[in-house]
């Protein structure tokens, strides 16, 4: 390997060309964007296929060694490399307020944080496709009624249509991780909810932090005078995104 994978960065470099091509093909152009941001390109296994797509491509990479490698191997391509931490970056400035898609073989150690960063910047990001640890990918796409359905599932699905696309084996990476990976796609369905979003986030997080309790018992910390509603007798994993929105609207009126 020309670049040594760094454990503290959660790097597992993809080396299988078929898998890389398959991930690049998951982008649909949904949302009519012209820009594409790849997170953590590493040695460019995915980048080599992204440069063939009809988008203005930018790469964001925190590893100096990888940045040097990318600049050398992709110097003839019209791409811009941003050497910084994605989680600390100002996404509204990267494409000067224009819409863009996000793609990547995401480091396992920050994959959940990446999703929350995308949610916080949803007004700029109509589509995302990427590879996560399989367990995380499944959790994002999970439906009500499952033990893995939780905060990440509800908050993501509140704004995006989610789809689990395919599973990736450990052998396509160097070094191979100890778990399988899953590739998913998010397509934005809205940028705002028909309720007070701060209360919605608080409700979802409070409920799942005490997921064994019914909502009537878990949300006692939320100050409201009215708690007579049939949804409050359910546990959080029994509620759909629409149920949480409806319950938030109910609690809004209860606060008045």
XYZ file of N, CA and C in Angstrom:
768
model
N 0.838 -1.201 0.000
C 0.000 0.000 0.000
C 0.874 1.254 0.000
N 0.574 2.216 -0.854
C 1.357 3.444 -0.890
C 1.112 4.329 0.326
N -0.049 4.182 0.954
C -0.387 4.935 2.160
C -0.738 3.939 3.245
N -0.156 4.095 4.415
C -0.400 3.165 5.511
C -1.713 3.516 6.210
N -2.651 2.566 6.284
C -3.911 2.823 6.983
C -3.653 3.126 8.459
N -4.317 4.125 8.960
C -4.112 4.559 10.342
C -5.306 4.167 11.197
N -5.020 3.391 12.219
C -6.083 2.864 13.069
C -6.846 3.978 13.777
N -6.137 5.014 14.219
C -6.796 6.083 14.976
C -7.763 6.893 14.114
N -7.616 6.791 12.789
C -8.542 7.450 11.875
C -9.627 6.489 11.372
N -9.551 5.252 11.831
C -10.528 4.256 11.398
C -10.419 3.899 9.938
N -9.203 3.965 9.377
C -9.026 3.747 7.945
C -8.971 2.259 7.570
N -9.810 1.890 6.622
C -9.773 0.575 5.983
C -9.909 0.880 4.490
N -8.808 0.770 3.763
C -8.806 1.180 2.364
C -9.448 0.131 1.468
N -10.422 0.567 0.696
C -11.095 -0.293 -0.266
C -10.145 -0.578 -1.431
N -9.999 -1.840 -1.806
C -9.087 -2.176 -2.910
C -9.780 -2.941 -4.034
N -11.063 -3.254 -3.862
C -11.788 -4.008 -4.870
C -12.472 -3.055 -5.850
N -12.075 -3.107 -7.111
C -12.586 -2.168 -8.113
C -14.075 -2.357 -8.391
N -14.545 -3.594 -8.373
C -15.955 -3.843 -8.631
C -16.842 -3.209 -7.564
N -16.408 -3.317 -6.310
C -17.167 -2.713 -5.209
C -17.160 -1.200 -5.320
N -16.000 -0.629 -5.639
C -15.889 0.824 -5.779
C -16.802 1.333 -6.900
N -16.800 0.635 -8.020
C -17.660 1.019 -9.143
C -19.132 0.918 -8.756
N -19.460 -0.114 -8.027
C -20.841 -0.344 -7.601
C -21.323 0.786 -6.673
N -20.427 1.242 -5.788
C -20.784 2.346 -4.881
C -20.977 3.631 -5.672
N -20.081 3.899 -6.615
C -20.202 5.104 -7.445
C -21.516 5.105 -8.222
N -21.962 3.925 -8.622
C -23.189 3.810 -9.413
C -24.461 4.034 -8.594
N -24.328 4.105 -7.261
C -25.522 4.269 -6.425
C -26.093 5.681 -6.496
N -25.293 6.639 -6.947
C -25.789 8.011 -7.084
C -26.766 8.092 -8.257
N -27.883 8.766 -8.033
C -28.923 8.845 -9.060
C -29.102 10.246 -9.631
N -28.516 11.245 -8.974
C -28.740 12.619 -9.395
C -30.011 13.210 -8.806
N -30.645 12.460 -7.914
C -31.881 12.913 -7.273
C -31.684 14.286 -6.623
N -32.539 15.229 -6.966
C -32.411 16.578 -6.430
C -31.735 17.532 -7.381
N -31.341 17.024 -8.549
C -30.758 17.858 -9.616
C -29.542 18.665 -9.155
N -28.642 18.022 -8.421
C -27.424 18.689 -7.968
C -26.340 18.592 -9.038
N -25.392 19.511 -8.979
C -24.263 19.507 -9.906
C -22.933 19.266 -9.201
N -22.987 19.158 -7.869
C -21.770 19.043 -7.066
C -21.760 17.760 -6.253
N -20.554 17.262 -6.010
C -20.391 16.008 -5.272
C -19.221 16.129 -4.310
N -19.450 15.706 -3.074
C -18.411 15.719 -2.049
C -18.129 14.297 -1.595
N -16.866 13.874 -1.746
C -16.463 12.564 -1.226
C -15.766 12.758 0.108
N -16.227 12.029 1.117
C -15.645 12.102 2.452
C -14.636 10.974 2.627
N -13.424 11.319 3.051
C -12.394 10.322 3.343
C -12.007 9.465 2.155
N -11.530 10.047 1.067
C -11.197 9.271 -0.136
C -10.002 8.334 0.024
N -9.160 8.579 1.029
C -8.014 7.688 1.247
C -7.068 7.669 0.071
N -6.973 6.535 -0.608
C -6.086 6.418 -1.771
C -6.847 6.483 -3.095
N -8.104 6.919 -3.051
C -8.841 7.179 -4.286
C -9.484 5.994 -4.961
N -9.707 4.906 -4.230
C -10.339 3.729 -4.839
C -11.715 4.062 -5.407
N -12.466 4.881 -4.686
C -13.775 5.310 -5.155
C -13.659 6.539 -6.062
N -12.709 7.402 -5.751
C -12.514 8.643 -6.505
C -12.314 8.389 -7.994
N -11.581 7.327 -8.340
C -11.270 7.052 -9.746
C -12.532 6.832 -10.583
N -13.634 6.462 -9.939
C -14.897 6.285 -10.655
C -15.777 7.531 -10.553
N -15.617 8.276 -9.471
C -16.408 9.493 -9.289
C -16.004 10.577 -10.285
N -14.727 10.601 -10.665
C -14.267 11.638 -11.604
C -14.884 11.467 -12.992
N -15.461 10.299 -13.246
C -16.090 10.046 -14.541
C -17.553 10.511 -14.559
N -18.063 10.873 -13.390
C -19.458 11.298 -13.298
C -19.585 12.784 -13.636
N -20.753 13.233 -14.050
C -20.932 14.621 -14.511
C -21.164 15.621 -13.374
N -20.288 15.571 -12.364
C -20.435 16.473 -11.221
C -19.124 17.202 -10.950
N -19.238 18.376 -10.354
C -18.066 19.077 -9.850
C -17.676 18.398 -8.546
N -16.523 17.735 -8.536
C -16.128 16.880 -7.427
C -15.136 17.562 -6.489
N -15.417 17.453 -5.187
C -14.469 17.879 -4.168
C -14.257 16.734 -3.191
N -13.032 16.633 -2.703
C -12.671 15.593 -1.748
C -12.331 16.248 -0.423
N -12.763 15.631 0.668
C -12.404 16.147 1.984
C -11.696 15.036 2.758
N -10.445 15.298 3.145
C -9.584 14.275 3.733
C -8.738 14.892 4.841
N -8.679 14.226 5.991
C -7.945 14.734 7.144
C -6.517 14.189 7.212
N -6.262 13.063 6.535
C -4.960 12.397 6.602
C -3.970 13.029 5.609
N -2.915 13.627 6.118
C -1.934 14.329 5.283
C -1.296 13.406 4.253
N -0.997 12.183 4.663
C -0.367 11.224 3.749
C -1.296 10.892 2.579
N -2.573 10.735 2.877
C -3.554 10.467 1.826
C -3.703 11.661 0.893
N -3.703 12.864 1.470
C -3.828 14.079 0.665
C -2.671 14.179 -0.330
N -1.453 13.905 0.137
C -0.279 13.940 -0.736
C -0.429 12.934 -1.875
N -0.879 11.741 -1.534
C -1.082 10.684 -2.528
C -2.136 11.099 -3.560
N -3.241 11.640 -3.093
C -4.337 12.043 -3.983
C -3.903 13.161 -4.924
N -3.181 14.129 -4.388
C -2.720 15.246 -5.220
C -1.771 14.777 -6.312
N -0.991 13.763 -6.014
C -0.044 13.227 -6.993
C -0.768 12.408 -8.067
N -1.704 11.561 -7.652
C -2.338 10.634 -8.586
C -3.533 11.218 -9.343
N -4.093 12.307 -8.822
C -5.249 12.895 -9.491
C -4.988 14.342 -9.898
N -3.729 14.668 -10.107
C -3.342 16.044 -10.439
C -3.887 16.499 -11.789
N -4.157 15.560 -12.675
C -4.647 15.918 -14.012
C -6.170 16.026 -14.090
N -6.837 15.750 -12.969
C -8.292 15.787 -12.945
C -8.792 17.080 -12.300
N -9.930 17.499 -12.731
C -10.499 18.758 -12.236
C -11.234 18.533 -10.912
N -10.466 18.229 -9.866
C -11.048 18.041 -8.543
C -10.299 18.900 -7.532
N -10.987 19.232 -6.473
C -10.409 20.069 -5.430
C -10.342 19.261 -4.143
N -9.173 19.223 -3.517
C -8.982 18.461 -2.291
C -8.945 19.421 -1.100
N -9.808 19.155 -0.126
C -9.885 19.976 1.081
C -9.265 19.179 2.226
N -8.165 19.672 2.755
C -7.479 18.964 3.834
C -7.992 19.478 5.175
N -8.997 18.783 5.698
C -9.588 19.192 6.970
C -10.431 18.056 7.534
N -10.941 18.269 8.732
C -11.831 17.323 9.397
C -13.262 17.604 8.934
N -13.897 16.632 8.313
C -15.260 16.821 7.819
C -16.200 17.288 8.918
N -16.063 16.726 10.102
C -16.983 17.050 11.195
C -16.856 18.498 11.657
N -15.698 19.120 11.377
C -15.484 20.509 11.790
C -15.641 21.489 10.629
N -15.941 20.971 9.454
C -16.009 21.822 8.263
C -17.340 22.567 8.170
N -17.307 23.690 7.473
C -18.514 24.481 7.206
C -19.037 24.071 5.831
N -20.022 23.207 5.813
C -20.481 22.636 4.550
C -21.153 23.662 3.644
N -21.731 24.688 4.220
C -22.394 25.701 3.395
C -21.400 26.482 2.552
N -20.132 26.473 2.973
C -19.104 27.221 2.248
C -18.404 26.387 1.176
N -18.454 25.065 1.290
C -17.700 24.208 0.374
C -18.144 24.402 -1.077
N -19.453 24.457 -1.297
C -19.980 24.697 -2.648
C -20.747 26.019 -2.691
N -20.340 26.946 -1.839
C -20.913 28.307 -1.770
C -22.444 28.309 -1.803
N -23.022 27.450 -0.968
C -24.472 27.440 -0.815
C -25.237 26.636 -1.835
N -24.545 26.035 -2.820
C -25.222 25.220 -3.834
C -25.529 23.820 -3.285
N -26.481 23.156 -3.919
C -26.834 21.789 -3.549
C -25.704 20.832 -3.936
N -25.481 19.816 -3.099
C -24.466 18.816 -3.426
C -24.830 17.476 -2.800
N -24.318 16.410 -3.413
C -24.486 15.068 -2.881
C -23.241 14.700 -2.077
N -23.396 13.735 -1.185
C -22.285 13.244 -0.367
C -22.124 11.755 -0.625
N -20.875 11.324 -0.726
C -20.590 9.907 -0.930
C -19.304 9.566 -0.214
N -19.125 8.281 0.113
C -17.867 7.898 0.741
C -17.886 6.505 1.346
N -16.713 6.011 1.580
C -16.494 4.817 2.387
C -16.172 5.371 3.770
N -17.202 5.537 4.589
C -17.067 6.323 5.803
C -16.316 5.586 6.912
N -15.406 6.279 7.603
C -14.702 5.660 8.741
C -15.717 5.215 9.791
N -15.589 3.985 10.253
C -16.550 3.444 11.209
C -16.621 4.264 12.495
N -15.474 4.799 12.923
C -15.430 5.459 14.237
C -16.165 6.795 14.277
N -16.527 7.354 13.121
C -17.264 8.622 13.123
C -18.501 8.560 12.230
N -18.912 7.362 11.845
C -19.988 7.238 10.854
C -21.312 7.816 11.356
N -21.647 7.592 12.616
C -22.887 8.150 13.162
C -22.818 9.665 13.193
N -21.665 10.209 13.557
C -21.486 11.662 13.575
C -21.613 12.251 12.168
N -21.158 11.509 11.175
C -21.292 11.958 9.789
C -22.769 12.094 9.411
N -23.575 11.118 9.817
C -25.011 11.178 9.522
C -25.652 12.399 10.178
N -25.328 12.645 11.430
C -25.904 13.795 12.125
C -25.439 15.114 11.501
N -24.211 15.133 10.992
C -23.707 16.326 10.299
C -24.502 16.552 9.006
N -24.801 15.473 8.303
C -25.597 15.568 7.081
C -27.008 16.052 7.407
N -27.594 15.532 8.479
C -28.937 15.961 8.876
C -28.954 17.453 9.215
N -27.911 17.914 9.886
C -27.830 19.328 10.256
C -27.688 20.223 9.025
N -27.180 19.651 7.933
C -26.979 20.410 6.690
C -27.886 19.907 5.567
N -29.021 19.372 5.940
C -29.935 18.743 4.973
C -30.419 19.695 3.893
N -30.459 20.987 4.188
C -30.944 21.933 3.183
C -30.023 22.016 1.971
N -28.768 21.540 2.118
C -27.809 21.554 1.016
C -27.640 20.186 0.359
N -28.123 19.118 1.019
C -27.771 17.754 0.601
C -29.016 16.937 0.239
N -29.377 16.878 -1.056
C -30.555 16.112 -1.468
C -30.324 14.600 -1.532
N -29.046 14.191 -1.660
C -28.762 12.754 -1.786
C -27.437 12.410 -1.122
N -27.411 11.242 -0.489
C -26.176 10.719 0.104
C -26.111 9.222 -0.169
N -24.936 8.754 -0.539
C -24.719 7.321 -0.709
C -23.399 6.984 -0.040
N -23.384 5.918 0.729
C -22.131 5.621 1.409
C -22.101 4.266 2.075
N -20.897 3.896 2.483
C -20.657 2.614 3.120
C -20.386 2.805 4.598
N -21.128 2.069 5.406
C -21.024 2.098 6.854
C -20.752 0.688 7.369
N -20.418 0.595 8.637
C -20.448 -0.705 9.281
C -21.868 -1.242 9.097
N -22.009 -2.515 8.772
C -23.315 -3.080 8.422
C -24.363 -2.815 9.496
N -23.966 -2.944 10.744
C -24.889 -2.741 11.857
C -25.448 -1.315 11.865
N -24.582 -0.344 11.594
C -25.011 1.061 11.561
C -25.919 1.304 10.353
N -25.531 0.757 9.206
C -26.338 0.904 7.989
C -27.742 0.353 8.201
N -27.839 -0.801 8.847
C -29.140 -1.413 9.109
C -29.950 -0.579 10.093
N -29.264 -0.012 11.086
C -29.947 0.799 12.087
C -30.561 2.045 11.451
N -29.834 2.674 10.522
C -30.338 3.864 9.832
C -31.608 3.532 9.053
N -31.628 2.350 8.447
C -32.733 1.967 7.560
C -33.841 1.177 8.260
N -33.676 0.895 9.539
C -34.617 0.034 10.261
C -36.012 0.654 10.368
N -37.002 -0.208 10.420
C -38.397 0.222 10.539
C -38.905 -0.029 11.965
N -40.034 0.573 12.338
C -40.579 0.387 13.686
C -40.822 -1.078 14.019
N -40.697 -1.400 15.297
C -40.948 -2.754 15.755
C -39.700 -3.568 16.001
N -38.546 -3.014 15.630
C -37.278 -3.741 15.789
C -36.487 -3.196 16.971
N -35.662 -4.038 17.555
C -34.810 -3.613 18.661
C -33.717 -2.651 18.200
N -33.378 -2.684 16.911
C -32.336 -1.796 16.396
C -32.902 -0.471 15.880
N -34.204 -0.371 15.827
C -34.872 0.887 15.455
C -34.707 1.865 16.610
N -34.145 3.044 16.324
C -33.867 3.960 17.422
C -33.721 5.397 16.974
N -32.966 6.163 17.729
C -32.791 7.591 17.478
C -32.294 7.853 16.058
N -31.240 7.124 15.659
C -30.655 7.323 14.336
C -31.655 7.012 13.234
N -32.452 5.972 13.430
C -33.473 5.585 12.438
C -34.507 6.692 12.271
N -35.073 7.154 13.376
C -36.169 8.121 13.326
C -35.702 9.466 12.789
N -34.583 9.976 13.300
C -34.129 11.294 12.886
C -33.721 11.318 11.417
N -33.099 10.245 10.941
C -32.720 10.188 9.527
C -33.950 10.080 8.641
N -34.855 9.185 8.996
C -36.042 8.947 8.174
C -37.059 10.089 8.254
N -36.878 10.989 9.202
C -37.746 12.163 9.281
C -37.502 13.097 8.093
N -36.282 13.055 7.551
C -35.907 13.978 6.474
C -35.530 13.284 5.167
N -35.194 11.998 5.238
C -34.711 11.288 4.048
C -35.431 9.963 3.861
N -35.636 9.619 2.605
C -36.032 8.256 2.269
C -34.764 7.424 2.311
N -34.788 6.314 3.033
C -33.571 5.526 3.223
C -33.705 4.179 2.528
N -32.584 3.678 2.026
C -32.601 2.392 1.323
C -31.285 1.657 1.564
N -31.404 0.433 2.067
C -30.222 -0.431 2.213
C -29.994 -1.108 0.869
N -28.825 -0.883 0.280
C -28.570 -1.335 -1.092
C -27.890 -2.692 -1.175
N -26.745 -2.851 -0.498
C -26.049 -4.138 -0.558
C -25.011 -4.244 0.555
N -24.625 -5.475 0.823
C -23.635 -5.789 1.866
C -22.271 -5.976 1.218
N -21.219 -5.550 1.923
C -19.850 -5.661 1.426
C -19.033 -6.517 2.398
N -18.325 -7.498 1.863
C -17.526 -8.390 2.698
C -16.227 -7.737 3.158
N -15.672 -8.274 4.231
C -14.457 -7.730 4.837
C -13.245 -7.813 3.911
N -13.247 -8.789 3.012
C -12.055 -9.078 2.206
C -11.703 -8.012 1.173
N -12.598 -7.059 0.936
C -12.332 -6.039 -0.087
C -11.568 -4.845 0.487
N -11.194 -4.946 1.767
C -10.480 -3.852 2.423
C -9.078 -4.265 2.855
N -8.207 -3.266 2.946
C -6.895 -3.428 3.568
C -6.727 -2.335 4.613
N -6.524 -2.696 5.891
C -6.682 -4.053 6.426
C -8.161 -4.421 6.492
N -8.488 -5.711 6.445
C -9.900 -6.101 6.519
C -10.470 -5.810 7.900
N -11.635 -5.163 7.983
C -12.261 -4.933 9.290
C -12.794 -6.244 9.860
N -13.222 -6.217 11.092
C -13.726 -7.434 11.733
C -15.220 -7.621 11.510
N -15.830 -6.698 10.796
C -17.274 -6.760 10.546
C -17.563 -6.499 9.073
N -18.742 -6.870 8.658
C -19.181 -6.580 7.288
C -19.647 -5.130 7.188
N -19.735 -4.645 5.965
C -20.178 -3.277 5.716
C -21.477 -3.291 4.931
N -22.174 -2.170 4.975
C -23.417 -2.041 4.229
C -23.460 -0.707 3.514
N -23.913 -0.713 2.277
C -24.032 0.521 1.494
C -25.493 0.946 1.471
N -25.736 2.213 1.803
C -27.094 2.740 1.833
C -27.185 4.005 0.992
N -28.413 4.414 0.709
C -28.643 5.668 -0.012
C -29.748 6.445 0.700
N -29.520 7.740 0.876
C -30.526 8.637 1.434
C -30.957 9.622 0.350
N -32.253 9.848 0.249
C -32.777 10.849 -0.679
C -33.743 11.748 0.090
N -33.462 13.022 0.075
C -34.199 13.988 0.900
C -35.674 14.076 0.506
N -36.537 14.024 1.505
C -37.971 14.155 1.265
C -38.496 15.494 1.776
N -37.738 16.148 2.668
C -38.124 17.472 3.161
C -36.969 18.060 3.956
N -36.995 19.346 4.130
C -35.953 20.014 4.921
C -36.477 20.476 6.273
N -37.814 20.501 6.432
C -38.403 20.933 7.700
C -39.601 20.056 8.027
N -39.880 19.903 9.320
C -41.003 19.091 9.783
C -42.204 19.982 10.110
N -43.410 19.419 10.034
C -44.611 20.193 10.381
C -44.857 20.242 11.886
N -43.798 20.476 12.638
C -43.883 20.563 14.091
C -42.645 21.308 14.584
N -42.591 21.576 15.867
C -41.418 22.231 16.434
C -40.269 21.224 16.463
N -39.266 21.457 15.642
C -38.213 20.457 15.455
C -37.370 20.232 16.712
N -37.152 21.283 17.472
C -36.379 21.113 18.708
C -37.109 20.185 19.672
N -38.417 20.330 19.772
C -39.219 19.450 20.630
C -39.250 18.039 20.065
N -39.320 17.911 18.749
C -39.300 16.598 18.088
C -38.009 15.853 18.431
N -36.865 16.534 18.289
C -35.576 15.917 18.599
C -35.515 15.520 20.071
N -35.985 16.391 20.935
C -35.977 16.107 22.379
C -36.851 14.908 22.701
N -38.031 14.859 22.097
C -38.963 13.747 22.319
C -38.350 12.424 21.894
N -37.784 12.387 20.694
C -37.207 11.146 20.156
C -36.040 10.669 21.032
N -35.145 11.580 21.361
C -33.974 11.204 22.152
C -34.362 10.785 23.565
N -35.287 11.510 24.167
C -35.728 11.178 25.529
C -36.410 9.819 25.560
N -37.252 9.569 24.581
C -37.990 8.305 24.531
C -37.064 7.106 24.371
N -36.108 7.190 23.431
C -35.235 6.039 23.169
C -34.137 5.881 24.218
N -33.830 6.925 24.947
C -32.861 6.784 26.040
C -33.440 5.969 27.186
N -34.762 5.805 27.174
C -35.428 4.939 28.154
C -36.405 4.039 27.411
N -35.869 3.314 26.446
C -36.707 2.610 25.480
C -37.537 1.479 26.079
N -37.209 1.019 27.275
C -38.009 -0.045 27.892
C -39.290 0.486 28.525
N -39.358 1.792 28.684
C -40.530 2.411 29.298
C -41.509 2.864 28.220
N -42.774 3.025 28.609
C -43.727 3.661 27.704
C -43.393 5.145 27.665
N -43.848 5.809 26.626
C -43.535 7.236 26.513
C -44.140 8.041 27.650
N -45.267 7.577 28.192
C -45.884 8.291 29.302
C -44.907 8.443 30.470
N -44.099 7.401 30.680
C -43.141 7.425 31.783
C -41.801 8.045 31.391
N -41.391 7.846 30.139
C -40.054 8.312 29.749
C -39.984 9.812 29.493
N -41.115 10.427 29.144
C -41.052 11.854 28.792
C -41.533 12.770 29.914
N -41.500 12.282 31.134
C -41.926 13.107 32.268
C -41.087 14.375 32.401
N -39.852 14.317 31.890
C -38.966 15.484 31.980
C -39.378 16.592 31.020
N -40.212 16.252 30.026
C -40.694 17.268 29.090
C -41.879 17.980 29.736
N -41.737 19.243 29.947
C -42.738 20.014 30.672
C -44.006 20.205 29.839
N -45.054 19.519 30.199
C -46.343 19.673 29.522
C -47.461 19.386 30.504
N -48.586 20.017 30.301
C -49.712 19.875 31.216
C -50.702 18.801 30.787
N -50.551 18.341 29.560
C -51.545 17.420 29.010
C -50.859 16.181 28.457
N -51.160 15.014 29.028
C -50.476 13.800 28.584
C -51.456 12.661 28.296
N -52.703 12.968 28.016
C -53.682 11.938 27.730
C -53.735 11.692 26.228
N -52.963 10.743 25.772
C -52.970 10.388 24.353
C -52.580 8.914 24.229
N -53.254 8.192 23.336
C -53.031 6.749 23.221
C -51.602 6.399 22.819
N -50.913 7.282 22.086
C -49.540 6.990 21.688
C -48.596 6.954 22.884
N -48.970 7.628 23.960
C -48.108 7.673 25.144
C -48.052 6.325 25.865
N -48.972 5.432 25.543
C -48.969 4.108 26.176
C -48.099 3.106 25.414
N -47.450 3.576 24.357
C -46.577 2.712 23.574
C -45.114 2.934 23.936
N -44.291 1.962 23.575
C -42.844 2.117 23.714
C -42.310 2.766 22.433
N -41.165 3.439 22.517
C -40.696 4.219 21.363
C -40.505 3.428 20.080
N -40.078 2.171 20.177
C -39.838 1.398 18.951
C -41.143 1.046 18.223
N -42.287 1.286 18.877
C -43.580 1.014 18.252
C -44.096 2.206 17.441
N -43.428 3.349 17.553
C -43.885 4.565 16.891
C -43.151 4.807 15.580
N -43.885 5.161 14.549
C -43.286 5.533 13.269
C -42.823 6.982 13.334
N -42.140 7.430 12.292
C -41.731 8.838 12.220
C -42.959 9.735 12.285
N -44.004 9.377 11.535
C -45.224 10.182 11.538
C -45.866 10.215 12.918
N -45.782 9.110 13.650
C -46.313 9.080 15.017
C -45.569 10.072 15.906
N -44.245 10.107 15.776
C -43.451 11.031 16.584
C -43.770 12.487 16.216
N -43.993 12.744 14.931
C -44.361 14.093 14.498
C -45.728 14.474 15.080
N -46.671 13.545 14.974
C -48.020 13.792 15.479
C -47.997 14.023 16.991
N -47.209 13.215 17.695
C -47.122 13.355 19.147
C -46.450 14.671 19.536
N -45.479 15.085 18.740
C -44.842 16.379 18.990
C -45.853 17.502 18.851
N -46.679 17.419 17.827
C -47.731 18.430 17.624
C -48.707 18.436 18.807
N -49.020 17.273 19.301
C -49.913 17.152 20.460
C -49.292 17.799 21.691
N -48.008 17.530 21.913
C -47.325 18.109 23.073
C -47.157 19.617 22.943
N -47.046 20.098 21.710
C -46.951 21.546 21.489
C -48.209 22.231 22.038
N -49.369 21.672 21.704
C -50.627 22.258 22.162
C -50.792 22.086 23.660
N -50.210 21.010 24.191
C -50.305 20.755 25.629
C -49.501 21.761 26.425
N -48.504 22.336 25.765
C -47.650 23.325 26.451
C -48.338 24.688 26.536
N -49.320 24.886 25.666
C -49.974 26.212 25.613
C -50.865 26.457 26.824
